[in-house]
mmCIF file of C-alpha atoms and ligand atoms in Angstrom:
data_model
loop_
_atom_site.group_PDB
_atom_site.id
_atom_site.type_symbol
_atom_site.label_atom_id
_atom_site.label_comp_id
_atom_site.label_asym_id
_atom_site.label_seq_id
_atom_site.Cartn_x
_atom_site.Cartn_y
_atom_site.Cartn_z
ATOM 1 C CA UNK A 286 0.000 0.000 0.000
ATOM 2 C CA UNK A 287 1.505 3.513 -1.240
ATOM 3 C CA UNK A 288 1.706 6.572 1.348
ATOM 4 C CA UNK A 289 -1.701 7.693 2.895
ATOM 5 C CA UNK A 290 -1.457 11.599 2.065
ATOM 6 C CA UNK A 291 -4.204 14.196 4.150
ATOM 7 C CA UNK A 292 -4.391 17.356 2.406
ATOM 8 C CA UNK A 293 -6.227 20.602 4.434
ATOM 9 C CA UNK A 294 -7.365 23.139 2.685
ATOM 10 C CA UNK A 295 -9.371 26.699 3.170
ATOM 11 C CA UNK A 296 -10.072 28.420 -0.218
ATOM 12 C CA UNK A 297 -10.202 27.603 -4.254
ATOM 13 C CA UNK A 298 -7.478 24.621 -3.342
ATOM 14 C CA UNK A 299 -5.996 24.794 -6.835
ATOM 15 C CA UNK A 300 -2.492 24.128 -5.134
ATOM 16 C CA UNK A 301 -4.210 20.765 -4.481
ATOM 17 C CA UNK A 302 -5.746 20.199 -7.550
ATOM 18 C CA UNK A 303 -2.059 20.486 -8.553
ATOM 19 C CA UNK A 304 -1.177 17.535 -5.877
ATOM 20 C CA UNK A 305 -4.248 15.516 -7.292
ATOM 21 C CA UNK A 306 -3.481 15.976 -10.771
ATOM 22 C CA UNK A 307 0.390 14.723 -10.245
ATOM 23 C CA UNK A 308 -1.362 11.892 -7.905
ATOM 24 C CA UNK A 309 -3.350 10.587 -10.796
ATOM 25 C CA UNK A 310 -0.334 11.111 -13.305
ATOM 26 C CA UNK A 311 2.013 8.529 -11.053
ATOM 27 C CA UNK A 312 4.363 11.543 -10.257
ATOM 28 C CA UNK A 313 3.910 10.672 -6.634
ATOM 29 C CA UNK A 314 3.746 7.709 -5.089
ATOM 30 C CA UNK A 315 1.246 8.043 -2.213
ATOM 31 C CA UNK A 316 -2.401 8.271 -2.501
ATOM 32 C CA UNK A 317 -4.717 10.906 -1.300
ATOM 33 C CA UNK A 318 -7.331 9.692 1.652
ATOM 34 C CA UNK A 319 -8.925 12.850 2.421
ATOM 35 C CA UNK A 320 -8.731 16.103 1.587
ATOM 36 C CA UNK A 321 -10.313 18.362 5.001
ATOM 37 C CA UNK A 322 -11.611 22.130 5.220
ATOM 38 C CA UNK A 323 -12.105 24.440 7.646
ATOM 39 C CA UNK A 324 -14.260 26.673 5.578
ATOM 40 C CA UNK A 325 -17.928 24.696 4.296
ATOM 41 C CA UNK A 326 -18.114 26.607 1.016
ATOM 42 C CA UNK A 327 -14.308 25.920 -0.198
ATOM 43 C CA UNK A 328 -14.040 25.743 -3.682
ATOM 44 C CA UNK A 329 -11.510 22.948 -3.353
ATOM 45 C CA UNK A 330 -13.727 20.803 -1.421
ATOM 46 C CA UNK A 331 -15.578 20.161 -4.621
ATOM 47 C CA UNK A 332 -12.838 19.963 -7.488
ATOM 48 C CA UNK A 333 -11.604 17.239 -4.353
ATOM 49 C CA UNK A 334 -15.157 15.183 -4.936
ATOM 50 C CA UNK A 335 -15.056 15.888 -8.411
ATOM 51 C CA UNK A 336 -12.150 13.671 -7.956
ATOM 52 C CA UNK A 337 -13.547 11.012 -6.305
ATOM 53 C CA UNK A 338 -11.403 11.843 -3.342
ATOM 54 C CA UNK A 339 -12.748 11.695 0.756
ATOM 55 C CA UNK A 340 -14.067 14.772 2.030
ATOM 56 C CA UNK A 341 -14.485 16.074 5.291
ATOM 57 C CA UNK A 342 -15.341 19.866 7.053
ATOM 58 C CA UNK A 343 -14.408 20.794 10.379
ATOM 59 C CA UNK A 344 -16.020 24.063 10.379
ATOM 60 C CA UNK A 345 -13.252 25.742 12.886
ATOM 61 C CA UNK A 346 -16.106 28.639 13.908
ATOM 62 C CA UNK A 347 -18.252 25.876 15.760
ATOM 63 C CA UNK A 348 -15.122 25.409 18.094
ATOM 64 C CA UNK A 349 -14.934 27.446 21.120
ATOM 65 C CA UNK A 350 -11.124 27.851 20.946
ATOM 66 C CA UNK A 351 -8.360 27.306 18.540
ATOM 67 C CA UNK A 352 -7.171 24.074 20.811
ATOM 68 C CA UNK A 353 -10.360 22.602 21.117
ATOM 69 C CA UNK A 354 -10.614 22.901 16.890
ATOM 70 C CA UNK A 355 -6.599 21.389 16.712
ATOM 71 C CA UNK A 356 -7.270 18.727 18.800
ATOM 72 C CA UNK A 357 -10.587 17.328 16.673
ATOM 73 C CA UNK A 358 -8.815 18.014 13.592
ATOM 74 C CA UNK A 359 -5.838 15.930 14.760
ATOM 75 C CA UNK A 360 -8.772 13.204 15.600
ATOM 76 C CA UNK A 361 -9.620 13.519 11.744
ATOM 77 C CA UNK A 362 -6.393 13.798 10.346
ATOM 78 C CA UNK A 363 -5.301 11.108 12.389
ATOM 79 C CA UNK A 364 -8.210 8.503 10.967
ATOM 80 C CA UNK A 365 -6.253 8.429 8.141
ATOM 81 C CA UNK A 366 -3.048 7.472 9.330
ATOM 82 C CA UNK A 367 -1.192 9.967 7.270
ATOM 83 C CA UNK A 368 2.635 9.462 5.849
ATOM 84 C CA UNK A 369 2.544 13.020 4.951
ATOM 85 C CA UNK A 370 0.117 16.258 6.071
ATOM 86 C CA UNK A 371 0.050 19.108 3.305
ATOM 87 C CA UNK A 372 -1.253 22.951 4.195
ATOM 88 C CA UNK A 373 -2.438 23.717 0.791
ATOM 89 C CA UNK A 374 -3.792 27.317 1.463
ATOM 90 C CA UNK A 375 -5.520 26.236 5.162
ATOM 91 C CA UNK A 376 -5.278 30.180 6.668
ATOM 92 C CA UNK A 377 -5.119 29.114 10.066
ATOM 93 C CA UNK A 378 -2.614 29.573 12.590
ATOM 94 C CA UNK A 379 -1.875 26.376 14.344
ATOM 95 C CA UNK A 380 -1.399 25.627 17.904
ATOM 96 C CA UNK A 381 2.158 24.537 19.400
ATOM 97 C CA UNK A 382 0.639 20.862 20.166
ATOM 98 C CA UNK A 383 -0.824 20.539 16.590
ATOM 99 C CA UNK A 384 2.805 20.978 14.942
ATOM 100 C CA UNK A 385 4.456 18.938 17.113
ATOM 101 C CA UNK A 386 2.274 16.023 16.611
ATOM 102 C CA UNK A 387 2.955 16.473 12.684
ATOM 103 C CA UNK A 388 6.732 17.388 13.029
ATOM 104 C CA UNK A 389 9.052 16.327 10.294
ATOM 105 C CA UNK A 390 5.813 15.064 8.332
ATOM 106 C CA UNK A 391 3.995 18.491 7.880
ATOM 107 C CA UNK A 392 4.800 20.828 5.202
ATOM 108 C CA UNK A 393 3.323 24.394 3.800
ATOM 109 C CA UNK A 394 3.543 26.420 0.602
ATOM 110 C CA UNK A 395 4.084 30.188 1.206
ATOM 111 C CA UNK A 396 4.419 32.910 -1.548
ATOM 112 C CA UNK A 397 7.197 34.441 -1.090
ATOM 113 C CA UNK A 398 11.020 33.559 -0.938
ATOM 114 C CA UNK A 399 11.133 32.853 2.597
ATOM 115 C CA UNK A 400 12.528 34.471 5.266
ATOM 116 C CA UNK A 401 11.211 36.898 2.973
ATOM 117 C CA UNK A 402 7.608 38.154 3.566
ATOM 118 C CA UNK A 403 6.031 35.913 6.069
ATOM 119 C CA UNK A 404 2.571 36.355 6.760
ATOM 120 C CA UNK A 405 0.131 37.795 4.355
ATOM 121 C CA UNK A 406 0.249 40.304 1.502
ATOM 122 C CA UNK A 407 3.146 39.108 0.034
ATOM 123 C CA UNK A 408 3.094 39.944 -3.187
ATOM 124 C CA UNK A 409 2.178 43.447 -2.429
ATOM 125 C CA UNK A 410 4.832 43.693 -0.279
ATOM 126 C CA UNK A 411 6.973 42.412 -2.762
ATOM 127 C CA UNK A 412 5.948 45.257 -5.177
ATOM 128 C CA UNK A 413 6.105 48.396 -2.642
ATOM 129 C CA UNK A 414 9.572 47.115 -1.408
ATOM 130 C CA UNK A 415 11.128 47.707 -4.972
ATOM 131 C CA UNK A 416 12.016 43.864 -5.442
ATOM 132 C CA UNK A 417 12.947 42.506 -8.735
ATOM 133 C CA UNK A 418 11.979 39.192 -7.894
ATOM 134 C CA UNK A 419 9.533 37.611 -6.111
ATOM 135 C CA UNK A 420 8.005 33.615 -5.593
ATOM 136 C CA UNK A 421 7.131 30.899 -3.361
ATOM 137 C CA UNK A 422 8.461 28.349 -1.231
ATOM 138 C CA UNK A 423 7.570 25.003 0.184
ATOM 139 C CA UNK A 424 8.675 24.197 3.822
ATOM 140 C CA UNK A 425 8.062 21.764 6.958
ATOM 141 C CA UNK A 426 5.808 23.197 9.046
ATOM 142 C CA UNK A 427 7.149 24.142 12.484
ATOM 143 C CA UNK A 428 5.882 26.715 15.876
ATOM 144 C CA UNK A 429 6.935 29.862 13.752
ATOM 145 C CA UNK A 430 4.062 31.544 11.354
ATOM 146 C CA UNK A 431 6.274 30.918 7.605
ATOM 147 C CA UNK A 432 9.310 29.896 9.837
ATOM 148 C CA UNK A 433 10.051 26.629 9.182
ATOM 149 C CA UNK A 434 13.006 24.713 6.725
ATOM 150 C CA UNK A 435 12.430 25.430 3.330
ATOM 151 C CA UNK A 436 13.332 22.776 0.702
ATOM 152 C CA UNK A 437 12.236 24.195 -2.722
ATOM 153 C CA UNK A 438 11.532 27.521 -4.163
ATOM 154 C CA UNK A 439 10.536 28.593 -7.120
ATOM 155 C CA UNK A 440 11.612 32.656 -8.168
ATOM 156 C CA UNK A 441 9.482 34.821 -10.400
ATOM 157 C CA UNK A 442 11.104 38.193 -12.116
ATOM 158 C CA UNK A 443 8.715 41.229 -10.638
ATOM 159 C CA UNK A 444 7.602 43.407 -13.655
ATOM 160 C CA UNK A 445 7.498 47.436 -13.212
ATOM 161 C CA UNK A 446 3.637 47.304 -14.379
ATOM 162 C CA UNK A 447 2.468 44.423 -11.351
ATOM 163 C CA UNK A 448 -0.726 44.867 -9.518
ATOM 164 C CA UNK A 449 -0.251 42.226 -6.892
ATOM 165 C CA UNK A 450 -3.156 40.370 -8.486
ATOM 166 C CA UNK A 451 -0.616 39.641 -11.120
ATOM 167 C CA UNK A 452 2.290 38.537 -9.532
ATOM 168 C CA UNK A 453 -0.072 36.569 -7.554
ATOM 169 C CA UNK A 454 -1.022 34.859 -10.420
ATOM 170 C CA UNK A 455 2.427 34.665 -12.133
ATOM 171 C CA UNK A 456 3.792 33.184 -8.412
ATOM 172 C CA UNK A 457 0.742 30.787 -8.525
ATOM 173 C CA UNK A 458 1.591 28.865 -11.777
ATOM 174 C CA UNK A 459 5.022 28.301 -10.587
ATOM 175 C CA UNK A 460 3.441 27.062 -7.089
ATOM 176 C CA UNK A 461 1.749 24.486 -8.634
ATOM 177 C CA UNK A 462 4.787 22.912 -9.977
ATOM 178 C CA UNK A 463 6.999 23.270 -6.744
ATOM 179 C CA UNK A 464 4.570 21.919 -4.309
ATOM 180 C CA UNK A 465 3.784 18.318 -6.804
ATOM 181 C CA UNK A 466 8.159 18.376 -6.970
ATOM 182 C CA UNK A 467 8.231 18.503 -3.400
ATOM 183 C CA UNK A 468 5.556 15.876 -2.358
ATOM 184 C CA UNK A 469 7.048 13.421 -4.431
ATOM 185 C CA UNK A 470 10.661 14.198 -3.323
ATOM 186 C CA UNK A 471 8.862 13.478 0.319
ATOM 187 C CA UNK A 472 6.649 10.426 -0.254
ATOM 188 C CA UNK A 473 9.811 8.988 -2.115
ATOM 189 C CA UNK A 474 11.998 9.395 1.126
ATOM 190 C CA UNK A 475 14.656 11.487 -0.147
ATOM 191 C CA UNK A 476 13.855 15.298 1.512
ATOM 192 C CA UNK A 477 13.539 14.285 5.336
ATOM 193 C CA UNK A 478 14.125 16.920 7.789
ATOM 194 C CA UNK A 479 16.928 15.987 10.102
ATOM 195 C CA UNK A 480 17.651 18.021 13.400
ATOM 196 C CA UNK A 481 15.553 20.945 12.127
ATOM 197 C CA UNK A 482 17.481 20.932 8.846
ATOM 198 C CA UNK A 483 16.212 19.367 5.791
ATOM 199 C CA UNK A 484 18.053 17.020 4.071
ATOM 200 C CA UNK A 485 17.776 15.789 0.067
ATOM 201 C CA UNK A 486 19.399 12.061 -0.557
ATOM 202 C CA UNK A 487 21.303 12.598 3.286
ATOM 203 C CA UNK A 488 23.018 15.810 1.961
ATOM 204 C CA UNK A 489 22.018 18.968 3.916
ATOM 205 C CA UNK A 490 20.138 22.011 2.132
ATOM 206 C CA UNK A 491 21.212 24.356 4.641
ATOM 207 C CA UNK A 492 21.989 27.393 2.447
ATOM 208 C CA UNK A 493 21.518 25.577 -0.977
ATOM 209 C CA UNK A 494 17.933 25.125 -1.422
ATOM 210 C CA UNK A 495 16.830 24.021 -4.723
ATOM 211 C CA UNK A 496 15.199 26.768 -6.718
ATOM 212 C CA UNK A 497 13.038 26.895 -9.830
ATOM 213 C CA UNK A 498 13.778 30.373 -12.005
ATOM 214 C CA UNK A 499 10.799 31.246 -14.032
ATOM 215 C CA UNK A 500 11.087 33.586 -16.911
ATOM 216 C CA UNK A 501 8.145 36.170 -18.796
ATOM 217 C CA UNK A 502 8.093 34.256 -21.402
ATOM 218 C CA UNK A 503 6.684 30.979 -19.507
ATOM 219 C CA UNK A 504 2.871 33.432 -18.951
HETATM 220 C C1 LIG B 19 -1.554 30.048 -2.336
HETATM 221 O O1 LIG B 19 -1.057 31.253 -2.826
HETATM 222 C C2 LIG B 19 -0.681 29.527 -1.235
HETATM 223 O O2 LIG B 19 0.665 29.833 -1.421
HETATM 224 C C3 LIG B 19 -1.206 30.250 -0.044
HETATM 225 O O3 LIG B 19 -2.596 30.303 -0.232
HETATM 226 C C4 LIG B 19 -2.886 30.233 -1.619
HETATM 227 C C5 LIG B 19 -3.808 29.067 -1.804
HETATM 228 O O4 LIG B 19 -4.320 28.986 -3.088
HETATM 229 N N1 LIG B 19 -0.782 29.580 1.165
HETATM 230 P P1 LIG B 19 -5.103 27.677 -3.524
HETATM 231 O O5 LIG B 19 -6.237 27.459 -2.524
HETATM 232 O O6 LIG B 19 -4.154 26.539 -3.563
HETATM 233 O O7 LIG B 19 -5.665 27.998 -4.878
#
């Protein structure tokens, strides 16, 4: 039996429509047993049933506190004995005991080159702070908000015309081929995060992370 992959999700979930698509494809060997939303009316939760994939909502404003929500949605989560958890756009900030219980096995996409820009806005941040460049990263999820080892990025040039809608969009088509990259790398065994560090094929990535460089041309 391949790798039981839980995917959470809070908006339009095209990042894991990305995931499901490379699924299908045999670019990653795992399968997906249940994709889970906070939000009822997420867009992904139905391109996930168009699928044929498990749903599930755990509606996180029927909790009376952010621990009470963490711990039934590590009851979920947990049902499906996962090999791998993926934050694929789930806006919620997570409580210490909910990373730890996921540590070394939980990873995020971001949009921005981390360190840069954590938190939200980024791509109008981006814009207003003069930078040429711009993107997205993928990293295991740890206590810090965007904090945690990155293991693939992906770098988009900034154009002098950008609304952040468009950057947005231009980092978004290189997100969805970073995060399916670094899902298989995972499910295959070879990115593992050692110490806090993560490691590709044993070899650190400490300063070396691999990185995708998009060009204009590619819209
Ligand atoms: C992406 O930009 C992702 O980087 C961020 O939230 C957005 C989710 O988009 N964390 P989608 O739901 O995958 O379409």
């Amino acid at each position: 039996m391949s790798g039981s992959i839980v995917i959470l999700i809070s908006g339009s979930g095209s990042n894991m429509q990305a995931i499901i698509d490379a699924v299908d494809a045999g670019d990653i060997s795992g399968h997906i047993s249940a994709v889970i939303s906070n939000r009822p009316d997420a867009f992904g939760l139905e391109r996930a049933q168009a699928a044929g994939i498990h749903t599930e909502v755990l509606d996180h404003t029927e909790f009376k506190s952010r621990e009470i929500f963490d711990l039934n949605l590590i009851r979920k989560i947990d049902d499906f004995e996962p090999d791998l958890v993926i934050l694929a756009g789930f806006m919620r900030i997570l409580t210490p005991d909910f990373v730890r219980r996921y540590s070394g096995k939980m990873i995020n996409i971001h949009p921005s080159l981390l360190p840069k820009y954590q938190g939200l806005h980024t791509h109008k941040r981006a814009i207003e702070a003069g930078d040429k460049e711009h993107g997205a990263s993928v990293h295991f999820v740890t206590e810090e908000l965007d904090g945690g080892p990155v293991f693939i990025q992906a770098s988009v040039p900034v154009k002098e015309s950008d609304t952040p809608e468009a950057l947005a969009t231009r980092v978004l088509t290189q997100e969805h081929k970073i995060f399916p990259i670094a899902i298989k790398w995972f499910m295959e065994g070879r990115v593992q995060l050692e110490n806090g560090i993560p490691h590709m094929d044993g070899v650190s990535l400490e300063g070396r992370v691999p990185r995708l460089h998009a060009e204009l041309s590619e819209e």
